[in-house]
Amino acid sequence: MSLTEPQIDDALIAAHGLKPDEYQRILDIIGRAPTFTELGIFSAMWNEHCSYKSSKKWLRTLHTMGPQVICGPGENAGVVDIGDGQALVFKMESHNHPSYIEPYQGAATGVGGILRDVFTMGARPIAAMNALSFGEPTHPKTRQLVAGVVEGIGGYGNCFGVPNVGGEVRFHRAYNGNCLVNAFAAGLADADKIFYSAASGVGMPVVYLGAKTGRDGVGGATMASAEFDDTIEEKRPTVQVGDPFTEKRLMEACLELMSSGAVISIQDMGAAGLTCSAVEMGDKGGLGIRLNLDAVPQRELNMTAYEMMLSESQERMLMVLRPEKEAKARAILDKWDLDFAIVGETIPEDRFLILHGNMVKADLPLSKLSSSAPEYDRPWVPTPVPLAEPATPRVDPIDALRALIGSPNHAHKAFVWEQYDHMVMGDTARAPGLGAGIVRVHGTDKALAFTCDVTPRYVKANPFEGGKQAVAEAYRNLIASGATPLAATDNLNFGNPEKPEIMGQFVGAIQGIGEACRALDFPIVSGNVSLYNETDGTGILPTPTIGGVGLIARPDRMIGRVVKDGDVAILIGTTHGHMGQSALLAELEHDETGDAPHVDLTEEKRHGAYILANHGFMHACTDLSDGGLALAAFELAEESGLGVTLTAHDIAHLYAEDQARYLIVCSLSQAELLLDAAKVDFIQAEVVGHFGGDAVTFGTSTAPLSDLSNLYRSAFEKAVT
């Protein structure tokens, strides 16, 4: 590779994702033309992926505080108190563009990146989830994407050794040109031993840890901040390559370093690699950083300063070290067969000084790269609320069920999660596919519940109500497991924010999420924004995924999934018959018209409190969402191998998607107690059926459970293989 730096011109500036006014801002800040390396650094730090320049204004409005919150947004991950001196560290992040370009490595390194975000804070990962959105199964690229993404998630997570306990998978034509891969991870740490990224102390050594630096991923953050077009294949070199075995060693080394007292601050080298990690550490600590790139461990020859600063090679960390602990730290890294190199030091000046080959390659005011990045108040227009509501379809109730369970969107997802190791570490109490995933806190009586939820159809129709609903559904899924909801993380996936209608979707969803989190005492403590999810001007459905965590204080508070012959089905909440944007209409008639169901947050909180207060009378509980009562009842029946009879026969009552509803399964004697408790709390509750036999019966329509189960368990694999 030539060591001659290219001439900076309009084309090169544009290729770095910088607008003319942003480049002028750079000139004003440094008072001269930037070097090529400096241009790359500004590009990396000022792109959407790293700077949140289109979203910062609105993210500040979110509810992020609470007595359980130890650390909210702004660090590698959020931290909440789970009692007994323990903390849960968790976050969700996207790897959408890389996964579309190179499905296996894109998804694998998404898992690797989110795991590093967790153990960088001093936590040992205990659980993972993922939320995946693909195009139509008939699209020529979808099967390749599904196979590669699922294999990449399993390949990395299984080798690393963390249980994958939940998630969701959806298909829609809006994702044909831009799939979504949202990865979640959570870990446990001592509440008084959380590690942060802010550097402190002048003259402290800056240390590089982990794998060597290569050219993979150069420009990855900039690529992730742009739309796709017909040059997509040229972006393949921007996708990183992961090694889960190296990551496992890196985690063990980092946790050992932390326990040794050697670490002042530590930061994952994720998006924009060495650039972003060094700048964030310096900026948060109010310090400058001097780096000597000659000391950076490299796996390729003749790497330039530009390449080293922007490489997104995986399994790397940057640390500010206590000087007196250098020998001990070096010995730990040697033991784990990882690179350890002092590559710089903290300095008192507001300066980011990069040296390579005895030459200054960059000399910039460090604070201007992060805290002073551009911030935009993008023009936006509200999404018009649909006025017309769709007609309830005239269809046999069992045929309606077949339309849902025969679709890959609502069929059994064992094809996906059986490729993931969900039992590693031996603490998984509930496997994927059974509501919220549950992991025991090893050595205690506590357990933690995890879920991720969003209904993009709702958000497109009504961003405000759709945002509220995503939070409410995550809240309900935790409640239905017996968990007290603690906090959430978000992954906000949208199209091009420079389009006022797309920015309107974002603003509306943020407002809805914020209102729901405040009302439900369910703060957002971490997250990620992924914009420009478009191909040739066509955007995805707005997809603000909510990852929720909850605490089950004792084993007897966990609500099981045991359905017994003769058990009664009780519906909690009011059914108004809302069919707009329903799963049934989308699958049966390809109809995505009407408004999203509105969310009464007062009812959500009241009904959730009722479920938790009366959990001891329940054999099973599930929330009602896509597919309404009918799909929820079928899933519990199919899981138990028992038939189910629902007394309702009208489609609106069976398949409506009104919110704040749960389906409880209990014995006849327990039903009386639950109904009495509901009366006392002024909560709508009614017996809607029972479980038993070998058939599914809705009103007068019936079908063998075995036939429906075969369809349910085969439809997904048939669609994607």
XYZ file of C-alpha atoms in Angstrom:
721
model
C 0.000 0.000 0.000
C 1.327 3.432 -0.901
C 2.389 5.626 1.999
C 1.571 8.762 0.013
C -1.435 10.498 1.512
C -4.213 11.381 -0.930
C -5.105 14.946 -1.797
C -8.045 16.200 0.240
C -10.698 17.417 -2.152
C -14.487 17.605 -2.263
C -14.819 13.984 -3.374
C -12.639 12.680 -0.534
C -14.497 14.796 2.005
C -17.820 13.438 0.764
C -16.465 9.881 0.827
C -15.783 10.381 4.519
C -19.428 11.229 5.143
C -18.760 14.891 5.898
C -21.030 17.630 4.588
C -19.420 20.847 3.240
C -20.516 22.830 6.298
C -19.057 20.173 8.593
C -15.735 20.341 6.763
C -15.809 24.120 7.114
C -16.369 23.636 10.824
C -13.224 21.488 10.929
C -11.265 24.254 9.200
C -12.581 26.778 11.708
C -11.614 24.573 14.670
C -8.041 23.786 13.645
C -7.316 26.872 11.546
C -5.814 24.901 8.648
C -6.516 22.038 6.291
C -6.508 18.654 8.076
C -4.078 15.890 7.290
C -5.520 12.711 5.794
C -5.362 11.018 9.200
C -7.054 13.997 10.833
C -9.805 13.911 8.232
C -10.365 10.239 9.054
C -10.468 10.985 12.771
C -13.047 13.756 12.363
C -15.067 11.541 10.032
C -15.076 8.734 12.581
C -15.962 10.895 15.548
C -18.543 13.055 13.796
C -20.473 10.365 11.950
C -23.952 9.446 13.106
C -22.876 6.111 14.587
C -20.439 7.699 17.056
C -21.708 11.236 17.619
C -25.517 10.779 17.665
C -25.658 14.186 16.029
C -29.242 13.795 14.770
C -30.593 12.144 17.906
C -28.853 13.713 20.922
C -31.486 16.393 21.364
C -34.264 13.837 21.670
C -32.352 11.204 23.626
C -31.931 13.729 26.435
C -35.708 13.704 26.950
C -35.822 10.013 27.891
C -36.499 8.853 31.432
C -33.150 7.524 32.663
C -33.193 7.814 36.451
C -34.436 5.764 39.369
C -33.284 4.510 42.761
C -32.160 1.259 41.139
C -29.964 3.010 38.543
C -26.232 2.995 39.288
C -25.157 4.207 35.835
C -27.384 5.538 33.088
C -26.674 6.367 29.434
C -23.230 7.604 28.441
C -21.011 4.697 29.436
C -20.324 1.418 27.652
C -23.447 -0.072 29.250
C -26.098 0.743 31.830
C -25.919 -0.538 35.412
C -28.750 -1.288 37.845
C -28.733 -2.478 41.443
C -30.188 -5.963 42.010
C -29.565 -6.063 45.749
C -27.083 -7.874 47.982
C -24.229 -5.736 46.684
C -24.718 -6.988 43.119
C -25.341 -5.067 39.906
C -26.586 -5.985 36.457
C -24.730 -4.405 33.529
C -26.526 -4.496 30.165
C -26.922 -2.915 26.763
C -28.287 -3.508 23.261
C -26.511 -2.396 20.094
C -26.936 -2.762 16.343
C -24.737 -4.343 13.701
C -27.159 -3.860 10.836
C -25.092 -2.691 7.885
C -22.183 -5.115 8.467
C -24.634 -8.026 8.752
C -26.266 -7.208 5.422
C -22.902 -6.989 3.674
C -21.296 -10.023 5.347
C -23.950 -11.894 7.379
C -21.782 -14.293 9.380
C -19.025 -11.897 10.427
C -21.385 -8.945 10.737
C -23.602 -10.771 13.216
C -20.699 -12.498 14.985
C -18.832 -9.262 15.626
C -22.065 -7.626 16.752
C -22.228 -10.257 19.495
C -18.541 -9.748 20.281
C -18.930 -5.989 20.515
C -21.870 -6.064 22.896
C -20.132 -8.603 25.134
C -17.104 -6.303 25.356
C -19.370 -3.395 26.304
C -20.462 -5.461 29.307
C -17.172 -6.880 30.545
C -15.436 -3.531 29.988
C -17.521 -2.348 32.946
C -16.188 -5.159 35.142
C -19.121 -7.558 34.667
C -19.044 -11.220 33.690
C -21.656 -11.820 30.940
C -24.493 -14.147 31.965
C -27.044 -13.726 29.150
C -27.463 -12.669 25.528
C -30.424 -11.996 23.257
C -30.897 -10.732 19.726
C -33.665 -9.057 17.743
C -33.515 -9.833 14.028
C -35.480 -8.256 11.169
C -35.260 -9.684 7.647
C -36.936 -9.058 4.311
C -39.580 -11.261 2.752
C -38.669 -14.958 2.785
C -39.156 -14.989 -0.993
C -36.589 -12.228 -1.536
C -33.440 -13.672 -3.163
C -31.140 -12.493 -0.378
C -33.243 -13.360 2.668
C -32.329 -17.033 3.031
C -28.628 -16.258 2.785
C -28.992 -13.522 5.392
C -30.972 -15.682 7.823
C -28.515 -18.566 7.525
C -25.432 -16.362 7.884
C -26.729 -14.177 10.694
C -28.034 -17.059 12.807
C -24.848 -19.040 12.250
C -22.726 -15.992 13.128
C -24.614 -15.325 16.371
C -24.397 -18.974 17.372
C -20.812 -19.369 16.275
C -19.553 -16.450 18.334
C -21.814 -16.741 21.376
C -21.500 -20.518 21.690
C -17.702 -20.413 21.501
C -17.489 -17.518 23.944
C -19.766 -19.369 26.336
C -22.762 -17.175 27.158
C -26.370 -18.451 27.085
C -28.657 -16.924 24.471
C -31.979 -16.814 26.299
C -34.362 -14.899 24.074
C -35.063 -12.514 21.262
C -37.328 -12.102 18.278
C -37.286 -12.672 14.525
C -39.494 -10.922 11.993
C -39.892 -10.713 8.223
C -41.203 -7.785 6.196
C -40.578 -6.446 2.712
C -39.327 -3.169 4.220
C -36.157 -5.000 5.321
C -35.414 -6.493 1.881
C -32.489 -4.131 1.361
C -31.410 -3.619 4.960
C -31.718 -6.316 7.617
C -31.482 -5.466 11.315
C -29.280 -7.328 13.783
C -29.688 -5.972 17.317
C -27.549 -7.731 19.934
C -28.138 -7.612 23.697
C -25.870 -8.743 26.521
C -26.049 -8.591 30.303
C -23.504 -9.357 32.983
C -23.078 -9.434 36.752
C -20.677 -7.304 38.776
C -20.170 -6.169 42.343
C -22.072 -2.903 42.707
C -19.031 -1.183 44.226
C -16.608 -2.446 41.574
C -17.929 -0.939 38.345
C -15.264 0.290 35.932
C -15.726 3.439 33.874
C -14.038 4.913 30.823
C -12.980 8.381 32.042
C -9.208 8.762 32.142
C -7.666 10.396 35.215
C -4.206 11.557 36.181
C -1.586 13.253 34.014
C 1.280 11.203 32.633
C -0.555 7.920 33.093
C 0.322 5.184 30.582
C -2.254 4.396 27.900
C -2.144 0.665 27.225
C -3.333 -1.400 24.270
C -4.687 -4.865 25.174
C -5.842 -7.871 23.194
C -5.556 -8.885 19.561
C -3.345 -7.238 16.950
C -4.576 -4.479 14.663
C -5.295 -5.215 11.027
C -7.019 -3.464 8.160
C -10.418 -5.097 8.719
C -13.188 -2.700 9.587
C -11.415 0.472 8.431
C -14.226 2.966 7.882
C -16.851 0.738 9.468
C -18.455 3.446 11.594
C -18.711 5.786 8.625
C -20.238 3.009 6.512
C -22.788 2.390 9.246
C -23.831 6.049 9.053
C -24.821 6.044 5.380
C -27.516 4.609 3.164
C -26.839 1.637 0.915
C -26.810 1.903 -2.858
C -25.480 -0.176 -5.774
C -21.910 0.154 -4.450
C -22.744 -2.036 -1.468
C -20.316 -4.825 -2.378
C -17.444 -2.344 -2.322
C -18.084 -1.917 1.401
C -17.248 -5.532 2.246
C -13.733 -4.668 3.528
C -15.322 -2.412 6.172
C -16.771 -5.464 7.954
C -14.748 -6.716 10.907
C -13.624 -10.303 11.474
C -14.162 -11.805 14.917
C -12.468 -14.493 17.010
C -14.587 -15.610 19.999
C -11.762 -17.606 21.583
C -9.572 -14.498 21.692
C -12.510 -12.566 23.146
C -12.936 -15.159 25.899
C -9.271 -14.790 26.830
C -9.570 -11.011 26.669
C -12.508 -11.068 29.065
C -10.666 -13.236 31.580
C -7.584 -11.024 31.302
C -9.606 -7.821 31.766
C -11.472 -9.146 34.803
C -8.186 -10.299 36.326
C -6.598 -6.915 35.601
C -9.509 -5.174 37.270
C -9.260 -7.314 40.387
C -5.502 -6.608 40.551
C -6.040 -2.865 40.980
C -4.103 -2.011 37.812
C -6.949 -0.336 35.946
C -7.676 3.397 36.203
C -10.093 3.393 33.267
C -10.867 1.079 30.388
C -12.683 1.354 27.074
C -13.625 -1.160 24.398
C -12.190 -0.486 20.942
C -15.486 -0.724 19.104
C -16.765 1.641 16.438
C -13.895 3.763 15.057
C -11.460 1.624 17.032
C -8.441 3.327 18.549
C -9.759 6.776 17.646
C -13.066 6.584 19.477
C -11.756 4.737 22.519
C -8.874 7.179 23.083
C -10.982 10.289 22.496
C -13.800 9.144 24.774
C -11.410 8.271 27.594
C -9.639 11.616 27.316
C -12.764 13.713 26.883
C -14.630 12.165 29.836
C -11.579 12.728 32.022
C -10.883 16.265 30.794
C -7.434 15.226 29.576
C -5.466 15.032 26.366
C -3.946 11.870 24.874
C -0.624 11.334 23.125
C -0.346 8.142 21.062
C 2.725 6.623 19.406
C 1.427 4.289 16.709
C 4.820 2.640 16.275
C 4.010 0.750 19.483
C 0.620 -0.562 18.292
C 0.698 -4.359 17.760
C 0.034 -4.950 14.058
C -0.745 -8.092 12.111
C -0.235 -6.542 8.658
C 2.747 -4.854 7.072
C 3.115 -1.153 6.278
C -0.036 -0.031 8.049
C -0.544 3.722 7.901
C -1.570 5.996 10.748
C -4.955 6.418 9.071
C -5.518 2.656 8.983
C -4.422 2.077 12.566
C -6.571 4.892 13.912
C -9.699 3.750 12.067
C -9.286 -0.032 12.114
C -12.138 -1.862 13.808
C -10.224 -5.093 14.335
C -11.978 -6.997 17.090
C -11.079 -8.174 20.584
C -9.135 -5.051 21.597
C -9.246 -2.756 24.630
C -7.621 0.523 25.614
C -6.741 1.107 29.251
C -5.242 3.798 31.428
C -2.887 1.944 33.762
C -1.530 2.587 37.221
C 2.213 2.865 36.449
C 3.320 0.911 39.495
C 1.197 -2.043 38.301
C 2.774 -2.318 34.837
C 4.759 -5.484 35.514
C 1.759 -7.223 37.074
C -0.531 -6.165 34.223
C 1.952 -7.301 31.599
C 2.264 -10.685 33.306
C -1.527 -11.140 33.260
C -1.713 -10.418 29.532
C 1.222 -12.719 28.859
C -0.547 -15.493 30.780
C -3.598 -15.126 28.548
C -1.391 -14.931 25.424
C -2.584 -11.453 24.477
C -0.747 -8.340 23.360
C 0.137 -5.711 25.941
C 1.681 -2.474 24.679
C 2.094 0.985 26.150
C 1.035 3.136 23.210
C 0.757 6.571 24.801
C 0.079 8.677 27.846
C -2.396 11.143 29.249
C -1.416 14.809 28.960
C -2.828 17.950 30.603
C -3.481 19.837 27.343
C -6.715 19.539 25.371
C -4.834 17.744 22.630
C -5.034 14.530 20.606
C -1.489 14.018 19.349
C -0.759 11.087 17.028
C 2.823 10.144 16.184
C 3.929 7.551 13.632
C 7.385 6.987 12.190
C 8.770 10.041 14.006
C 6.150 12.203 12.301
C 3.116 14.011 13.654
C 0.131 12.524 11.832
C -2.562 14.345 13.806
C -2.598 17.177 16.310
C -6.148 18.138 17.235
C -8.073 19.656 20.152
C -9.427 16.467 21.718
C -12.576 17.935 23.244
C -13.752 19.192 19.856
C -13.803 15.626 18.548
C -16.349 14.348 21.037
C -18.220 16.837 23.195
C -18.166 19.485 20.454
C -19.303 17.235 17.610
C -22.119 18.678 15.486
C -25.598 18.484 16.934
C -28.582 18.892 14.651
C -32.170 19.814 15.299
C -33.437 18.080 12.186
C -36.700 19.297 10.663
C -39.496 16.832 11.306
C -43.141 16.406 10.569
C -45.550 14.382 12.701
C -46.816 11.122 11.254
C -50.508 11.544 10.370
C -52.653 9.276 12.503
C -54.681 6.883 10.305
C -58.347 7.774 10.455
C -59.959 4.785 8.751
C -60.000 1.449 10.550
C -59.959 -1.845 8.645
C -62.969 -4.134 8.641
C -62.783 -7.287 10.733
C -62.232 -10.147 8.285
C -64.870 -12.808 7.801
C -62.915 -16.002 8.284
C -63.227 -19.223 10.219
C -61.409 -18.762 13.558
C -59.234 -21.847 13.077
C -58.363 -20.839 9.517
C -57.312 -17.489 10.957
C -55.028 -19.313 13.396
C -53.512 -21.308 10.527
C -52.725 -18.058 8.704
C -50.746 -16.863 11.726
C -48.892 -20.012 12.765
C -48.138 -20.876 9.144
C -46.287 -17.576 8.755
C -42.581 -17.387 9.675
C -43.393 -14.290 11.705
C -45.508 -16.238 14.190
C -44.398 -19.830 13.712
C -42.229 -21.611 16.262
C -38.648 -20.258 16.170
C -36.822 -23.374 17.369
C -34.928 -23.417 14.047
C -33.183 -20.252 15.219
C -32.645 -20.666 18.925
C -31.726 -24.356 18.787
C -28.559 -23.192 17.008
C -27.678 -21.163 20.102
C -26.377 -22.621 23.354
C -28.904 -21.468 25.920
C -27.828 -23.796 28.749
C -24.112 -22.969 29.018
C -23.106 -21.832 32.541
C -25.915 -23.989 33.957
C -28.103 -21.183 35.303
C -30.752 -20.842 32.581
C -34.144 -21.326 34.221
C -36.278 -20.713 31.129
C -35.214 -21.393 27.568
C -35.997 -19.200 24.534
C -39.452 -19.426 23.013
C -41.304 -19.476 26.345
C -41.798 -15.771 27.039
C -39.082 -13.837 28.829
C -35.799 -15.719 29.227
C -34.789 -16.345 32.839
C -31.311 -16.838 34.300
C -30.613 -17.640 37.943
C -28.103 -15.448 39.770
C -25.571 -18.100 40.663
C -25.251 -18.817 44.368
C -28.350 -16.808 45.335
C -32.134 -17.218 45.407
C -32.545 -14.484 42.785
C -33.177 -14.761 39.069
C -33.198 -12.236 36.238
C -35.663 -12.052 33.361
C -34.837 -10.700 29.903
C -36.972 -9.736 26.915
C -36.802 -7.591 23.781
C -39.871 -6.269 22.010
C -41.244 -3.927 19.364
C -44.024 -4.064 16.773
C -42.751 -2.008 13.800
C -46.178 -1.946 12.108
C -47.495 -0.026 15.091
C -44.606 2.437 15.064
C -45.038 3.191 11.376
C -48.769 3.817 11.762
C -48.456 5.829 14.974
C -44.898 6.393 16.252
C -46.042 7.764 19.608
C -48.359 4.871 20.459
C -45.971 2.387 18.845
C -43.134 3.635 21.040
C -45.334 3.348 24.117
C -46.415 -0.138 23.112
C -42.852 -1.411 22.685
C -42.076 -0.413 26.274
C -45.398 -1.749 27.560
C -44.933 -5.114 25.874
C -41.441 -5.526 27.321
C -42.872 -4.577 30.720
C -45.682 -7.144 30.371
C -43.346 -9.918 29.275
C -41.276 -9.419 32.409
C -44.378 -9.243 34.613
C -45.739 -12.465 33.077
C -42.599 -14.294 34.228
C -43.022 -13.040 37.791
C -40.258 -10.444 37.498
C -40.392 -6.907 38.809
C -39.329 -4.720 35.858
C -36.093 -2.868 36.652
C -34.911 -0.966 33.580
C -34.515 -1.090 29.831
C -32.088 -0.522 26.999
C -33.134 0.589 23.520
C -31.956 0.057 19.976
C -33.530 2.751 17.815
C -33.451 1.629 14.162
C -34.753 4.166 11.630
C -34.196 5.369 8.079
C -32.636 8.623 6.871
C -33.078 11.373 9.512
C -32.556 14.047 6.866
C -36.066 13.236 5.616
C -38.570 15.134 7.812
C -41.072 12.274 7.758
C -38.433 9.804 8.994
C -37.266 12.235 11.657
C -40.920 12.588 12.625
C -41.103 8.837 13.187
C -38.034 9.042 15.396
C -39.329 11.968 17.438
C -42.756 10.415 17.907
C -41.305 7.085 18.993
C -38.927 8.750 21.460
C -41.817 10.721 22.948
C -43.876 7.547 23.328
C -40.974 5.583 24.824
C -40.244 8.402 27.248
C -43.849 8.673 28.414
C -44.151 4.927 28.944
C -40.859 4.650 30.826
C -41.842 7.467 33.172
C -45.310 6.076 33.833
C -44.058 2.528 34.433
C -40.938 3.476 36.459
C -38.921 1.640 33.827
C -35.904 3.846 32.973
C -33.748 3.585 29.860
C -30.170 3.158 31.095
C -28.293 2.429 27.868
C -28.866 2.041 24.171
C -27.943 2.657 20.585
C -29.260 4.650 17.635
C -28.978 3.213 14.134
C -30.018 5.611 11.384
C -29.745 5.609 7.586
C -31.183 2.103 7.368
C -32.188 2.607 3.739
C -31.317 1.182 0.352
C -31.788 3.270 -2.777
C -33.983 5.646 -0.793
C -36.305 2.968 0.618
C -36.261 2.835 4.400
C -37.003 0.098 6.885
C -40.036 0.074 9.131
C -39.225 2.235 12.173
C -37.989 -0.351 14.661
C -37.213 0.968 18.170
C -36.405 -2.300 19.931
C -36.768 -2.271 23.723
C -34.670 -4.688 25.762
C -36.084 -5.075 29.271
C -34.675 -6.647 32.438
C -36.512 -7.658 35.584
C -35.718 -9.167 38.966
C -37.295 -12.292 40.475
C -36.368 -11.975 44.140
C -37.102 -15.588 45.153
C -37.790 -18.853 43.318
C -41.399 -18.948 44.528
C -42.074 -15.647 42.749
C -41.356 -17.093 39.316
C -44.535 -17.735 37.329
C -44.217 -21.072 35.573
C -45.378 -22.265 32.175
C -47.055 -25.463 33.427
C -50.515 -26.016 31.924
C -52.505 -28.918 33.404
C -55.479 -30.849 32.079
C -58.625 -29.069 33.202
C -56.964 -25.738 33.875
C -59.005 -22.588 33.362
C -58.071 -19.685 31.085
C -58.652 -16.207 32.513
C -58.323 -13.043 30.458
C -57.154 -9.945 32.325
C -57.954 -6.593 30.721
C -60.583 -5.215 28.402
C -61.005 -6.328 24.804
C -62.334 -3.526 22.610
C -61.779 -5.398 19.354
C -58.914 -3.296 17.940
C -57.871 -4.773 14.583
C -55.857 -1.918 13.049
C -52.255 -2.994 12.278
C -53.060 -6.451 13.646
C -50.973 -9.509 12.905
C -54.005 -11.347 11.577
C -54.811 -8.732 8.939
C -51.137 -8.461 7.956
C -50.774 -12.213 7.439
C -54.254 -13.087 6.181
C -54.959 -10.149 3.867
C -51.604 -8.286 3.654
C -53.532 -5.399 5.178
C -51.430 -2.980 7.254
C -53.954 -0.181 7.572
C -55.512 1.521 10.560
C -54.144 3.014 13.742
C -51.921 1.227 16.238
C -53.685 0.094 19.415
C -53.542 2.791 22.052
C -51.778 2.074 25.325
C -53.343 3.026 28.649
C -50.272 3.227 30.861
C -52.324 3.470 34.044
C -54.000 0.182 33.161
C -50.628 -1.367 32.278
C -49.281 -0.537 35.717
C -52.434 -1.629 37.568
C -52.675 -4.934 35.719
C -48.977 -5.616 36.167
C -49.245 -5.027 39.914
C -52.236 -7.414 40.050
C -50.296 -10.184 38.297
C -47.307 -9.867 40.635
C -49.502 -9.681 43.736
C -51.394 -12.857 42.797
C -48.641 -14.861 41.127
C -48.976 -17.724 43.595
C -52.376 -18.685 42.177
C -51.135 -19.101 38.603
C -49.809 -22.141 36.756
C -48.853 -19.985 33.775
C -49.189 -16.453 32.503
C -48.508 -14.723 29.203
C -49.120 -11.261 27.892
C -51.310 -10.671 24.846
C -49.668 -8.995 21.865
C -49.450 -10.101 18.203
C -52.348 -12.451 17.441
C -54.260 -11.513 20.564
C -56.030 -14.059 22.757
C -56.164 -16.799 20.136
C -52.437 -16.988 19.427
C -51.507 -16.678 23.111
C -53.857 -19.512 24.095
C -52.651 -21.719 21.238
C -48.989 -21.210 22.134
C -49.590 -22.244 25.761
C -51.617 -25.232 24.631
C -49.069 -26.371 22.037
C -46.219 -25.989 24.497
C -48.029 -28.205 27.033
C -49.312 -30.790 24.532
C -52.893 -30.157 25.635
C -55.825 -28.895 23.646
C -57.577 -25.621 24.397
C -61.167 -24.458 24.119
C -62.027 -20.763 23.962
C -65.693 -19.861 24.265
C -65.402 -16.846 21.967
C -66.061 -17.382 18.275
C -65.948 -13.853 16.889
C -62.704 -12.829 15.186
C -62.479 -9.443 16.890
C -62.564 -10.955 20.367
C -60.083 -13.702 19.471
C -57.534 -11.772 17.410
C -57.827 -8.141 18.527
C -54.592 -6.608 19.817
C -55.868 -4.357 22.587
C -53.155 -3.676 25.134
C -52.710 -4.171 28.909
C -53.992 -7.755 28.674
C -52.738 -11.065 30.090
C -53.870 -14.671 29.801
C -53.676 -16.579 33.097
C -53.821 -20.364 33.417
C -54.887 -21.813 36.773
C -56.997 -24.463 38.462
C -60.731 -23.983 39.009
C -60.260 -23.207 42.689
C -57.452 -20.748 41.937
C -59.685 -19.089 39.341
C -62.217 -18.163 42.007
C -59.528 -16.525 44.113
C -58.106 -14.641 41.135
C -61.509 -13.388 40.023
C -62.306 -12.226 43.551
C -58.973 -10.384 43.766
C -59.672 -8.732 40.413
C -63.034 -7.465 41.675
C -61.375 -5.942 44.718
C -58.850 -4.163 42.471
C -61.536 -3.120 39.934
C -59.751 -5.062 37.196
C -61.599 -6.610 34.267
C -61.216 -10.399 34.458
C -63.211 -13.181 32.838
C -62.988 -16.912 32.280
C -62.574 -17.406 28.526
C -61.958 -21.127 28.235
C -60.113 -24.175 29.492
C -57.275 -26.536 28.595
C -57.522 -30.273 27.961
C -58.166 -32.865 25.289
C -56.360 -33.025 21.975
C -58.062 -30.342 19.903
C -58.047 -26.574 19.532
C -61.585 -25.218 19.605
C -62.585 -21.605 19.120
C -66.344 -21.290 19.477
C -67.729 -24.001 17.201
C -64.627 -24.264 15.009
C -62.153 -27.029 15.851
C -59.014 -28.790 14.604
C -56.651 -31.454 15.979
C -53.846 -29.972 18.051
C -51.385 -32.329 16.353
C -52.155 -30.934 12.892
C -51.810 -27.346 14.041
C -48.646 -28.173 15.973
C -47.036 -29.703 12.883
C -47.789 -26.541 10.917
C -46.551 -24.302 13.736
C -43.261 -26.173 14.148
C -42.430 -26.557 10.467
C -43.446 -23.239 8.875
C -40.361 -21.237 9.829
C -37.808 -23.726 8.567
C -39.754 -24.255 5.334
C -39.782 -20.526 4.716
C -36.047 -19.957 5.177
C -34.363 -23.118 3.894
